[in-house]
Coordinates of C-alpha atoms and ligand atoms in Angstrom, one line a residue:
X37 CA 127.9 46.6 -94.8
X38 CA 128.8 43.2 -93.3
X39 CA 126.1 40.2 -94.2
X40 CA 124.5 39.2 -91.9
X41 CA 125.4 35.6 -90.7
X42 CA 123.3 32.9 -91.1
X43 CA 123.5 32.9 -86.9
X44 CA 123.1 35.4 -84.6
X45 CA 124.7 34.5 -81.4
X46 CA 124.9 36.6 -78.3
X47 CA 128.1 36.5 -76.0
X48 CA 127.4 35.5 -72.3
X49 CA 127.8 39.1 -71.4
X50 CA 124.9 40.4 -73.8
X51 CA 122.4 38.0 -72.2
X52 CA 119.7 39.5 -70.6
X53 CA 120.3 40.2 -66.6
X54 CA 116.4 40.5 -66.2
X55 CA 113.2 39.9 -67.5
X56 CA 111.1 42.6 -69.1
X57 CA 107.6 43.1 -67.5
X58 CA 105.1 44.6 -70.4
X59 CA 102.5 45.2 -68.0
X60 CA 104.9 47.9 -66.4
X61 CA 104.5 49.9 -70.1
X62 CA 100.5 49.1 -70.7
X63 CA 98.2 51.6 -70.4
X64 CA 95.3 49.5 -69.7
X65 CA 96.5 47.1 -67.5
X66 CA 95.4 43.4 -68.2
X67 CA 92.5 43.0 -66.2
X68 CA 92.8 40.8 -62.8
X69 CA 92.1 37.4 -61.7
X70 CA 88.7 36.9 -60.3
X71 CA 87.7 34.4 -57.0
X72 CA 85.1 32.4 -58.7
X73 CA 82.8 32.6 -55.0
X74 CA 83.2 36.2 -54.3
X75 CA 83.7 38.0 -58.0
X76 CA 86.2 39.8 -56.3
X77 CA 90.1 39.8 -57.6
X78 CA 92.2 37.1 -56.1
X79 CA 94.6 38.1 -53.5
X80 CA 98.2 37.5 -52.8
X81 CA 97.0 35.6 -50.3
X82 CA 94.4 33.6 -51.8
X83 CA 96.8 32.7 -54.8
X84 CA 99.4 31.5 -52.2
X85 CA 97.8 28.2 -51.6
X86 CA 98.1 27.6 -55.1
X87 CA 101.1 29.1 -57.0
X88 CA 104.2 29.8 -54.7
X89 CA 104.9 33.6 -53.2
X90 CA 107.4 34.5 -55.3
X91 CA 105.6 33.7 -58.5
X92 CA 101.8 35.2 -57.2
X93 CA 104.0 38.6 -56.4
X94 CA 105.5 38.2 -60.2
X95 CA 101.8 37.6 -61.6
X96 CA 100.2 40.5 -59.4
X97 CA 102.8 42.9 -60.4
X98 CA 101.7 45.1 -63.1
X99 CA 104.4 48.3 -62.7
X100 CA 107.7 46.8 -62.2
X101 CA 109.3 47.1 -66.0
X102 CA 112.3 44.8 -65.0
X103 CA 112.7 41.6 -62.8
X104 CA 116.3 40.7 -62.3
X105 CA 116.8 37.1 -63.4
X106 CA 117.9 34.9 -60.4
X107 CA 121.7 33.8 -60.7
X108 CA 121.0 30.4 -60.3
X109 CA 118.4 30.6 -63.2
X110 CA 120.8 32.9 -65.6
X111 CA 123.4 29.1 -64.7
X112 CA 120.8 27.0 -66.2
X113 CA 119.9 29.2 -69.5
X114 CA 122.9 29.1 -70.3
X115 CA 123.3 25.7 -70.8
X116 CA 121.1 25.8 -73.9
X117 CA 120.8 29.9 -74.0
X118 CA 121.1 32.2 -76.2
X119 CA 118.9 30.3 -78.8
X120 CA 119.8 31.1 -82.1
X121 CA 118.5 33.5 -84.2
X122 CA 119.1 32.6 -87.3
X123 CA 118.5 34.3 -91.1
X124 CA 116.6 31.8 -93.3
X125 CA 118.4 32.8 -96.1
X126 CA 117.8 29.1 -97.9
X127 CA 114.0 30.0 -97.7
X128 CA 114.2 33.0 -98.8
X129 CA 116.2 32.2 -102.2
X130 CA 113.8 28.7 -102.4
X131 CA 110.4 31.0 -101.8
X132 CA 112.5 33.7 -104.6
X133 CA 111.4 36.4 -101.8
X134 CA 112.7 40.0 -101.6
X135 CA 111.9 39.8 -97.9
X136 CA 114.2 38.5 -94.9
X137 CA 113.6 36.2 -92.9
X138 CA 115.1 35.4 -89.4
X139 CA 113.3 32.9 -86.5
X140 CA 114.3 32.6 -83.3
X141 CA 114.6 28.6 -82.4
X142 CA 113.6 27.6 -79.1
X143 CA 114.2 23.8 -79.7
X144 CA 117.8 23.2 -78.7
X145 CA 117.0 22.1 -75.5
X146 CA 116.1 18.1 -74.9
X147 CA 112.5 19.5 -74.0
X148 CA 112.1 20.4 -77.5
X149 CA 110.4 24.2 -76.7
X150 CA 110.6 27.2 -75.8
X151 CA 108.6 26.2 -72.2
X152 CA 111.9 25.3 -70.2
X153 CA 112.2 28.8 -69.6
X154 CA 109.6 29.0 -67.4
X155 CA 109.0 25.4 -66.1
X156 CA 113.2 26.5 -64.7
X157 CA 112.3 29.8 -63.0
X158 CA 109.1 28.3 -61.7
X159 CA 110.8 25.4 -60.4
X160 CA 113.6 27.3 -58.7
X161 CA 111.1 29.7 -57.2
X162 CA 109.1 26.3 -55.5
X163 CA 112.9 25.6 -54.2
X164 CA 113.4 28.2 -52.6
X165 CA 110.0 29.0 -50.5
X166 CA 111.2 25.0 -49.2
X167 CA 108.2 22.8 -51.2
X168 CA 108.8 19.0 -51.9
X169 CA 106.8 19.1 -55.0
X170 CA 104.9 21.1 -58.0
X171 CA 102.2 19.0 -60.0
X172 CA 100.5 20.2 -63.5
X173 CA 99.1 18.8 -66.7
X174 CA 100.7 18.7 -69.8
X175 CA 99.0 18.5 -73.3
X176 CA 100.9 17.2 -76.0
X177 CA 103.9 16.8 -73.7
X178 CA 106.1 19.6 -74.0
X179 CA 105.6 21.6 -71.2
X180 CA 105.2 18.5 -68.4
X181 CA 108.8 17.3 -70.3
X182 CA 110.2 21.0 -69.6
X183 CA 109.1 20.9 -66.2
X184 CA 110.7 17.3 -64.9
X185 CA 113.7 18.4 -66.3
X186 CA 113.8 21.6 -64.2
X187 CA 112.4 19.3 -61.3
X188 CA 115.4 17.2 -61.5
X189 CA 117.6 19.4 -61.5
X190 CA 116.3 21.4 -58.0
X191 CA 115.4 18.2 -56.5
X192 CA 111.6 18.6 -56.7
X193 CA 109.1 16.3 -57.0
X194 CA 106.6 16.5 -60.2
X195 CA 103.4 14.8 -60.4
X196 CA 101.9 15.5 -64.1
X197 CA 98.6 15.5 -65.4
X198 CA 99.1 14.2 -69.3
X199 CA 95.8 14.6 -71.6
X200 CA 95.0 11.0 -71.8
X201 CA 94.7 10.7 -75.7
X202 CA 98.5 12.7 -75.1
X203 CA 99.4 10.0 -73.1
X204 CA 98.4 7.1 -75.5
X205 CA 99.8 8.6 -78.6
X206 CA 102.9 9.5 -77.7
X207 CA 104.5 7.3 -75.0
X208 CA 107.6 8.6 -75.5
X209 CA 107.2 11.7 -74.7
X210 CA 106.3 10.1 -70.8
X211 CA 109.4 8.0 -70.8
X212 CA 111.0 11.3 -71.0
X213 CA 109.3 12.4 -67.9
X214 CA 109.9 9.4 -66.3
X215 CA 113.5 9.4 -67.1
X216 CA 113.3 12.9 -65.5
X217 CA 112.0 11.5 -62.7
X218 CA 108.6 12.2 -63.1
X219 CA 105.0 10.8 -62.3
X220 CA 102.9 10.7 -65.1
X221 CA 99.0 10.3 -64.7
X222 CA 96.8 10.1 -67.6
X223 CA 94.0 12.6 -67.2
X224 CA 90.9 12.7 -66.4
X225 CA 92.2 10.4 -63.9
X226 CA 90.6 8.3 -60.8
X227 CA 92.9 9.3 -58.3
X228 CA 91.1 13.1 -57.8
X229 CA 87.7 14.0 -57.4
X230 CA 87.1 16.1 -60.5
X231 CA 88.5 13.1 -62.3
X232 CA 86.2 10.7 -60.9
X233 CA 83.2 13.3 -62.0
X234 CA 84.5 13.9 -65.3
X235 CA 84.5 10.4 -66.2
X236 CA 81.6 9.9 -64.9
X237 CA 79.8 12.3 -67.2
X238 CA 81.5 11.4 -69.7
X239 CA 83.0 8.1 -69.9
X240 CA 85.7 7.2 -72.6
X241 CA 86.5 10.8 -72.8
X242 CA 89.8 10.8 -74.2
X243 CA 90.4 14.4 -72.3
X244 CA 91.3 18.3 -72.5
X245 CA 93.8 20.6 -70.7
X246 CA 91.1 22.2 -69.1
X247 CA 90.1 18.6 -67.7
X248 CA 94.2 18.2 -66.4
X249 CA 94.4 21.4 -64.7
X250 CA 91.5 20.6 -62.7
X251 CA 93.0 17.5 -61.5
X252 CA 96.8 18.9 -61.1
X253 CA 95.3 21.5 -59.0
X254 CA 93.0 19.7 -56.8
X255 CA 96.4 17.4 -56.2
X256 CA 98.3 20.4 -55.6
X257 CA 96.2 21.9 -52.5
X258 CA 95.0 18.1 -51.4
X259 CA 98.9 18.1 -50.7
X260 CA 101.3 19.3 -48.2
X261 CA 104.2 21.1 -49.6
X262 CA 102.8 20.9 -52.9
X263 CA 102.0 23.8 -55.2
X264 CA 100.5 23.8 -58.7
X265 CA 102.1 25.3 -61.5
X266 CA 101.5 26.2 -65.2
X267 CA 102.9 26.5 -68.7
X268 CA 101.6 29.3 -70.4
X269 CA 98.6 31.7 -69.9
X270 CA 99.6 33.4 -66.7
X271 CA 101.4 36.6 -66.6
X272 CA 104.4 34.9 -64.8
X273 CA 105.0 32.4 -68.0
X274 CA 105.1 35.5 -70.3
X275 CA 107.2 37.2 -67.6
X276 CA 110.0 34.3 -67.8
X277 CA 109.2 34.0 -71.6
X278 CA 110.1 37.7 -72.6
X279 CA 114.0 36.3 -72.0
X280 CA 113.2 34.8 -76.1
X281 CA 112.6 38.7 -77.3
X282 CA 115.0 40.2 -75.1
X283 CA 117.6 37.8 -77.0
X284 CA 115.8 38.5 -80.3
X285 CA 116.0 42.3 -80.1
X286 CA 119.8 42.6 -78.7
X287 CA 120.8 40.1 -81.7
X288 CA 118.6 42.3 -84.4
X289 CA 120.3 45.7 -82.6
X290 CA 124.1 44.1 -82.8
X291 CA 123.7 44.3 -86.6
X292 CA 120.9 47.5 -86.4
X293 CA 118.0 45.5 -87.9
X294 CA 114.9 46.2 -86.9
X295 CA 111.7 44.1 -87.8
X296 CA 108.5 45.2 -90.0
X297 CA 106.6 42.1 -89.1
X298 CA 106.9 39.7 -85.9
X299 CA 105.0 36.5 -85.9
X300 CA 104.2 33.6 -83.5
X301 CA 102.2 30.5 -82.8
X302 CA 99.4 31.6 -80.1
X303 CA 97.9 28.8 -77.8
X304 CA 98.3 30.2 -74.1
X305 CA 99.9 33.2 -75.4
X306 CA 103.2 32.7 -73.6
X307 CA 106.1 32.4 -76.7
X308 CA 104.2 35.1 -78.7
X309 CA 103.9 37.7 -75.5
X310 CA 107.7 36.6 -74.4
X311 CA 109.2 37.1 -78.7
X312 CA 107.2 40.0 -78.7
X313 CA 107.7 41.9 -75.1
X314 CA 110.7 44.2 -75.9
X315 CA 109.3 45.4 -79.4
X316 CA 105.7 46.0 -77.7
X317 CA 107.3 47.9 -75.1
X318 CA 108.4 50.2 -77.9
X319 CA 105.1 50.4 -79.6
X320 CA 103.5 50.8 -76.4
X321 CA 105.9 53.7 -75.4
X322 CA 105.5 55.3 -78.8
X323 CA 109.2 55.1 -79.9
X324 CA 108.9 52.3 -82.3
X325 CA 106.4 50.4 -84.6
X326 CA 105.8 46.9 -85.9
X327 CA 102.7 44.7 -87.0
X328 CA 102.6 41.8 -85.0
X329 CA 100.3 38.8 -86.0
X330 CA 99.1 35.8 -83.5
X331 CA 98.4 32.7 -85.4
X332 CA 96.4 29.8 -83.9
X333 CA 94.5 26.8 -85.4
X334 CA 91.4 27.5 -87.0
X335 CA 90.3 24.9 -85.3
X336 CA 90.5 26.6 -81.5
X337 CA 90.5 30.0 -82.5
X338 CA 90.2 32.3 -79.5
X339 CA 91.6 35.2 -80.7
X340 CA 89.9 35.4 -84.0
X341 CA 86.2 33.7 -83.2
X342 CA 85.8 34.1 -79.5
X343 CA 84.4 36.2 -76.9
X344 CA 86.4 38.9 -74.8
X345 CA 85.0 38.1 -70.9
X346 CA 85.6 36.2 -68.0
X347 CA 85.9 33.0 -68.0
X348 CA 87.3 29.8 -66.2
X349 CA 90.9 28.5 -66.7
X350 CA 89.9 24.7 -66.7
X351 CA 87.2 22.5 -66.7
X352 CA 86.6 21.6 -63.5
X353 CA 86.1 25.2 -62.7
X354 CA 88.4 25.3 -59.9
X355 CA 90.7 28.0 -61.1
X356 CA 90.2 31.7 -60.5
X357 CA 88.2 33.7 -63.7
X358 CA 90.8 35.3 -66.5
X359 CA 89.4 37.8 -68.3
X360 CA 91.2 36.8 -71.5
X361 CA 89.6 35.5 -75.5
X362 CA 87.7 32.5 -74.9
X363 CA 85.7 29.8 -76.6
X364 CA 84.6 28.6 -73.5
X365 CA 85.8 26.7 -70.8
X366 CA 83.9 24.1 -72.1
X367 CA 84.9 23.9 -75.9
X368 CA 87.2 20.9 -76.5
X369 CA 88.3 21.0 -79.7
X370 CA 88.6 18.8 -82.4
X371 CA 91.7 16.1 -82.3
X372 CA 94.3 18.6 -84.2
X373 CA 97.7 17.6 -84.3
X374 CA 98.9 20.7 -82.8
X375 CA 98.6 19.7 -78.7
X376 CA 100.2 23.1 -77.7
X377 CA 97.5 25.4 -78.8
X378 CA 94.1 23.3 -78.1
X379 CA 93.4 25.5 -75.2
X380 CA 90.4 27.6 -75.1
X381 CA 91.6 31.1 -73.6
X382 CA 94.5 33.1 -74.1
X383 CA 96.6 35.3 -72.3
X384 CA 94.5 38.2 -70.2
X385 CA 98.1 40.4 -71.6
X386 CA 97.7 39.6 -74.8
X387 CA 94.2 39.8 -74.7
X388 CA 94.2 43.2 -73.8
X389 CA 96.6 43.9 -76.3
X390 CA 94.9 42.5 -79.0
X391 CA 91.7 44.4 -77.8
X392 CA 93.5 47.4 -77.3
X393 CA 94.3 47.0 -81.4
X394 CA 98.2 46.6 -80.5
X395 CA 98.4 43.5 -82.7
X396 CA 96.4 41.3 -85.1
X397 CA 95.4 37.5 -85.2
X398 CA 94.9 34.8 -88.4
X399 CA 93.9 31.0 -88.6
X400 CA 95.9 28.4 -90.0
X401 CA 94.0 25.2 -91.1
X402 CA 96.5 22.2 -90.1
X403 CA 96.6 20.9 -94.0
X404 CA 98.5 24.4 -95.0
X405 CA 100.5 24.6 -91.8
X406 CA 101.8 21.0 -92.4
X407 CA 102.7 21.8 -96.2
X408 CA 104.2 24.8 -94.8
X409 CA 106.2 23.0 -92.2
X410 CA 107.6 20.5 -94.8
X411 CA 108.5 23.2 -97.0
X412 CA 111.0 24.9 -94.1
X413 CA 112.2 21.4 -93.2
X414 CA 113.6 20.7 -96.6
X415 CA 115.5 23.6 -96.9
X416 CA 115.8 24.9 -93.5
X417 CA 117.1 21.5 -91.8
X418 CA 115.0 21.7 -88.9
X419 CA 111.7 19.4 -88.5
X420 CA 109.3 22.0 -86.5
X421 CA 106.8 21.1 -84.4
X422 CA 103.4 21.4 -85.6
X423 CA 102.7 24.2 -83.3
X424 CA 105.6 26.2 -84.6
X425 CA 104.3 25.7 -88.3
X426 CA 101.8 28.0 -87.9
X427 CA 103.9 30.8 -87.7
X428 CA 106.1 29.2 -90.6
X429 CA 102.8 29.1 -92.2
X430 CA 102.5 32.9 -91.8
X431 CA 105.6 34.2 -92.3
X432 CA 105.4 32.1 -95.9
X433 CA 102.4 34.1 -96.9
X434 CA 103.8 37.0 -95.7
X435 CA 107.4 37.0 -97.7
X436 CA 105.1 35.9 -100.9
X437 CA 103.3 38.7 -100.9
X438 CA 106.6 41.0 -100.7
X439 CA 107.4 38.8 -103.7
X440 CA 104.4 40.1 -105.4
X441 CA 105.3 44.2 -104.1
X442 CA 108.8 43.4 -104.3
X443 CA 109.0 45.0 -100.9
X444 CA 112.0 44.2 -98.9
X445 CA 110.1 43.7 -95.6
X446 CA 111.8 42.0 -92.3
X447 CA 110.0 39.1 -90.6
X448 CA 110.6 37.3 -87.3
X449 CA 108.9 34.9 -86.5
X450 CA 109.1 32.0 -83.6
X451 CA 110.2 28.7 -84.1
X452 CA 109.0 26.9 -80.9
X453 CA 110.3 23.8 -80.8
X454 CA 110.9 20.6 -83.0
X455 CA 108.4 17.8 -84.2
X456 CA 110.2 14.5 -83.9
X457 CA 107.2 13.4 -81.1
X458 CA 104.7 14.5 -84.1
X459 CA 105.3 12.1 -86.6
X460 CA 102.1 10.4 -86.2
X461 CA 101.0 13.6 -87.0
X462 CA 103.2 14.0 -89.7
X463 CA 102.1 10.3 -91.0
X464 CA 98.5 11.6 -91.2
X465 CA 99.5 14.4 -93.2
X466 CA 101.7 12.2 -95.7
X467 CA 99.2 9.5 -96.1
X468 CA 96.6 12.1 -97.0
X469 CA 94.9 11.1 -94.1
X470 CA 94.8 14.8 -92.4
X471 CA 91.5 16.3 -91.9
X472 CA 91.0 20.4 -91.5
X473 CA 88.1 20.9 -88.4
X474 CA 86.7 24.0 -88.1
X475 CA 84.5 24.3 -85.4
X476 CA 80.4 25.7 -86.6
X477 CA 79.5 28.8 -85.0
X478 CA 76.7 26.5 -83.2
X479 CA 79.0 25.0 -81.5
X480 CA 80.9 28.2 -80.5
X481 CA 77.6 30.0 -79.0
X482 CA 77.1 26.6 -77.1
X483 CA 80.3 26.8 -75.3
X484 CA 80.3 30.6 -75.1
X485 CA 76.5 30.1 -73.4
X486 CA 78.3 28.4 -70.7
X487 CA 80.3 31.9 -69.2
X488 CA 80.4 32.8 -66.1
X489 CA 78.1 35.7 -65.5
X490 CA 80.4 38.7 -63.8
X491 CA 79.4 42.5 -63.7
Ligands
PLP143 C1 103.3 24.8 -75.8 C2 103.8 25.1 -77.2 C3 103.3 26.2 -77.9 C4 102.1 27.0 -77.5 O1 102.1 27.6 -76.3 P1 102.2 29.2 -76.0 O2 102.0 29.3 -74.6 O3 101.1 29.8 -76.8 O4 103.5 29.6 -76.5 C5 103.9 26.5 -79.1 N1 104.9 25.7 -79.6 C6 105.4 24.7 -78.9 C7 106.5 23.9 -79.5 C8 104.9 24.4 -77.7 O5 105.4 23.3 -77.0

């Protein structure tokens, strides 16, 4: 047989047409979004003051299995589309591991991640329905970056919400925004209400994502012509996200491959439910099967050490209820270098999954996922962003313990996005300095006391 080259590519023509819905193939649908007044689920019409039409009919839809990519959309992916896919053989022969490796890298794109998928169909869809602007908070940066690009390019305004201790350790990462076009307000903030509050409770707060998407939403319906919009979580971010597995799978199938083990970096859930749609879809429908491992910090595990309820989305509490793996909307975790997955829920799709026993979940302390995201950059020539390391991290242990079987397993695993606005991070880590949080189970029943109460 051929080998396999170090780079899958796709031709234009083999890129998908449209996105793959895995709702349409789940049994037990993910449960709905809640009114937090009435306990009732949210309706098209009560979503549409927040999110715009097109994108509430995308996250209410749980039946249609494929939603034709727009053509103005399919013109911007593939500027930086298809990522590659690409077979770590020099970690495989460095780790002396029976077992291939391939990762699919989202960060060829000046945003650095996988979110400019998304933040450019959600940004196309405000276009069209005729909105000046979108606002939203960013954590460590990636997403808010991701989503003044796609601004700029439809001529939207973009107001974002940046984590303030985001905003004062990585400047940079603004004057990307701003170069975007973008305003960029440090959050909690006084130029919104819940702001004002939260600062007032707790002053020199240096904030949460929960605390920004209070604010970005209260400046999204304070507005005219605005509407809020959001990186990861929602069933419309998976949605635009599945285009990464959809590539994955048709680049596997060109050389009839076909994965044991598929690993990603869970925060939100959204680069882990888009790698994995197309192969759960299989599993789901019976005709194919493959373990399938969520990582997230052990410092914000919500998979692996929270609760499976209804909760609120942000802080403020002015976001409809998910039913999703929480630690509460309260929990702020300890200052871990990875910004992307420091939220406290996950997914409501991949929660359900997870529940339903369709996939598993680990921890990663961030000592062990920085030695692991050292280890690929040496040989794999690619600094990865912290995030990303902890499925590095993963698919390490993993092709060790083929080592030890000598089994010739295949792992895919997501690499996110790069790490050149981490190297404070990766400064702590070198000078030793790098501390590994995990969160007491006291302080998990105390946020978890805080739920809402829903029958
Ligand atoms: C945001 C981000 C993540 C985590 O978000 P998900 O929605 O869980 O995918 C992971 N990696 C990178 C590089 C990110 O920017």
């Amino acid at each position: 047989m051929e080998k396999i080259p170090y780079k899958i590519y796709l031709e234009e023509q083999e890129m998908p047409t449209a996105w793959y819905n895995v709702r349409a193939d789940m049994k037990n649908k993910p449960a709905p979004l809640l009114n937090p007044g009435t306990g009732k689920p949210m309706t098209a019409e009560e979503l549409g003051g927040v999110f715009c039409d097109e994108l509430v009919k995308q996250e209410l839809d749980n039946d249609t299995r494929l939603i034709p990519i727009p053509e103005e959309i399919r013109a911007f992916y593939k500027m930086y589309r298809p990522s590659p896919l690409v077979r770590a053989y020099c970690l495989e022969e460095k780790l002396g591991t029976p077992a291939h490796i391939y990762y699919k890298f989202e960060g060829n794109n000046t945003s650095g991640s996988h979110k400019l998928n998304s933040s450019i169909a959600q940004a196309y869809y405000a276009k069209k329905q005729g909105l000046k602007g979108v606002t939203t908070e960013t954590g460590a940066g990636q997403w808010g970056t991701a989503l003044s690009m796609a601004c700029s390019y439809f001529g939207l305004d973009c107001k974002v919400y940046m984590v303030k201790i985001s905003y004062e350790q990585k400047p940079f990462r603004r004057e990307v925004m701003r170069t975007y076009g973008a305003t960029v307000t440090p959050s909690p903030s006084d130029t919104t209400q819940i702001g004002r509050k939260i600062l007032e409770e707790f002053p020199g707060t240096t904030g949460s994502l929960g605390c920004a998407i209070s604010e970005a939403v209260e400046a999204a319906v304070t507005r005219e012509g605005y509407r809020y919009v959001l990186g990861s979580v929602l069933n419309q971010v998976l949605l635009h996200q599945s285009v990464i597995g959809l590539e994955t799978k048709a680049a596997l199938d060109k050389y009839g491959i076909k994965p044991d083990i598929i690993i990603g970096c869970a925060g939100g859930g959204s680069n882990l439910g888009g790698l994995i749609a197309p192969f759960m879809g299989e599993k789901l429908r019976g005709e194919a099967d493959y373990r399938i491992i969520a990582v997230e910090p052990a410092s914000c595990p919500s998979f692996t050490r929270g609760t499976y309820a209804y909760d609120f989305c942000d802080t403020g509490k002015v976001c409809p209820l998910a039913k999703m793996y929480t630690l509460g909307s309260g929990f702020i975790p300890a200052p871990n270098h990875a910004g992307g997955l420091r939220y406290h829920g996950m997914s409501s799709i991949l929660s359900q999954l997870y529940d339903d026993g369709y996939m598993e979940a680990t921890t990663a302390v961030q000592t062990d996922v920085f030695k692991a995201a050292e280890q690929f950059a040496r040989v794999e020539g690619i600094l990865p962003a912290p995030e990303s390391a902890h499925a590095i991290k993963v698919a390490i242990d993993e092709a060790m313990k083929c080592k030890e079987t000598g089994e010739e397993k295949t792992i895919v695993f997501g690499l996110t996005g790069t790490g050149y606005f981490d190297l404070v991070a990766y400064e702590k880590f070198h000078n030793g300095e790098m501390t590994d949080y995990i969160p007491t189970d006291e302080e998990l029943q105390k946020s978890l006391a805080s739920l809402p109460k829903v029958d």
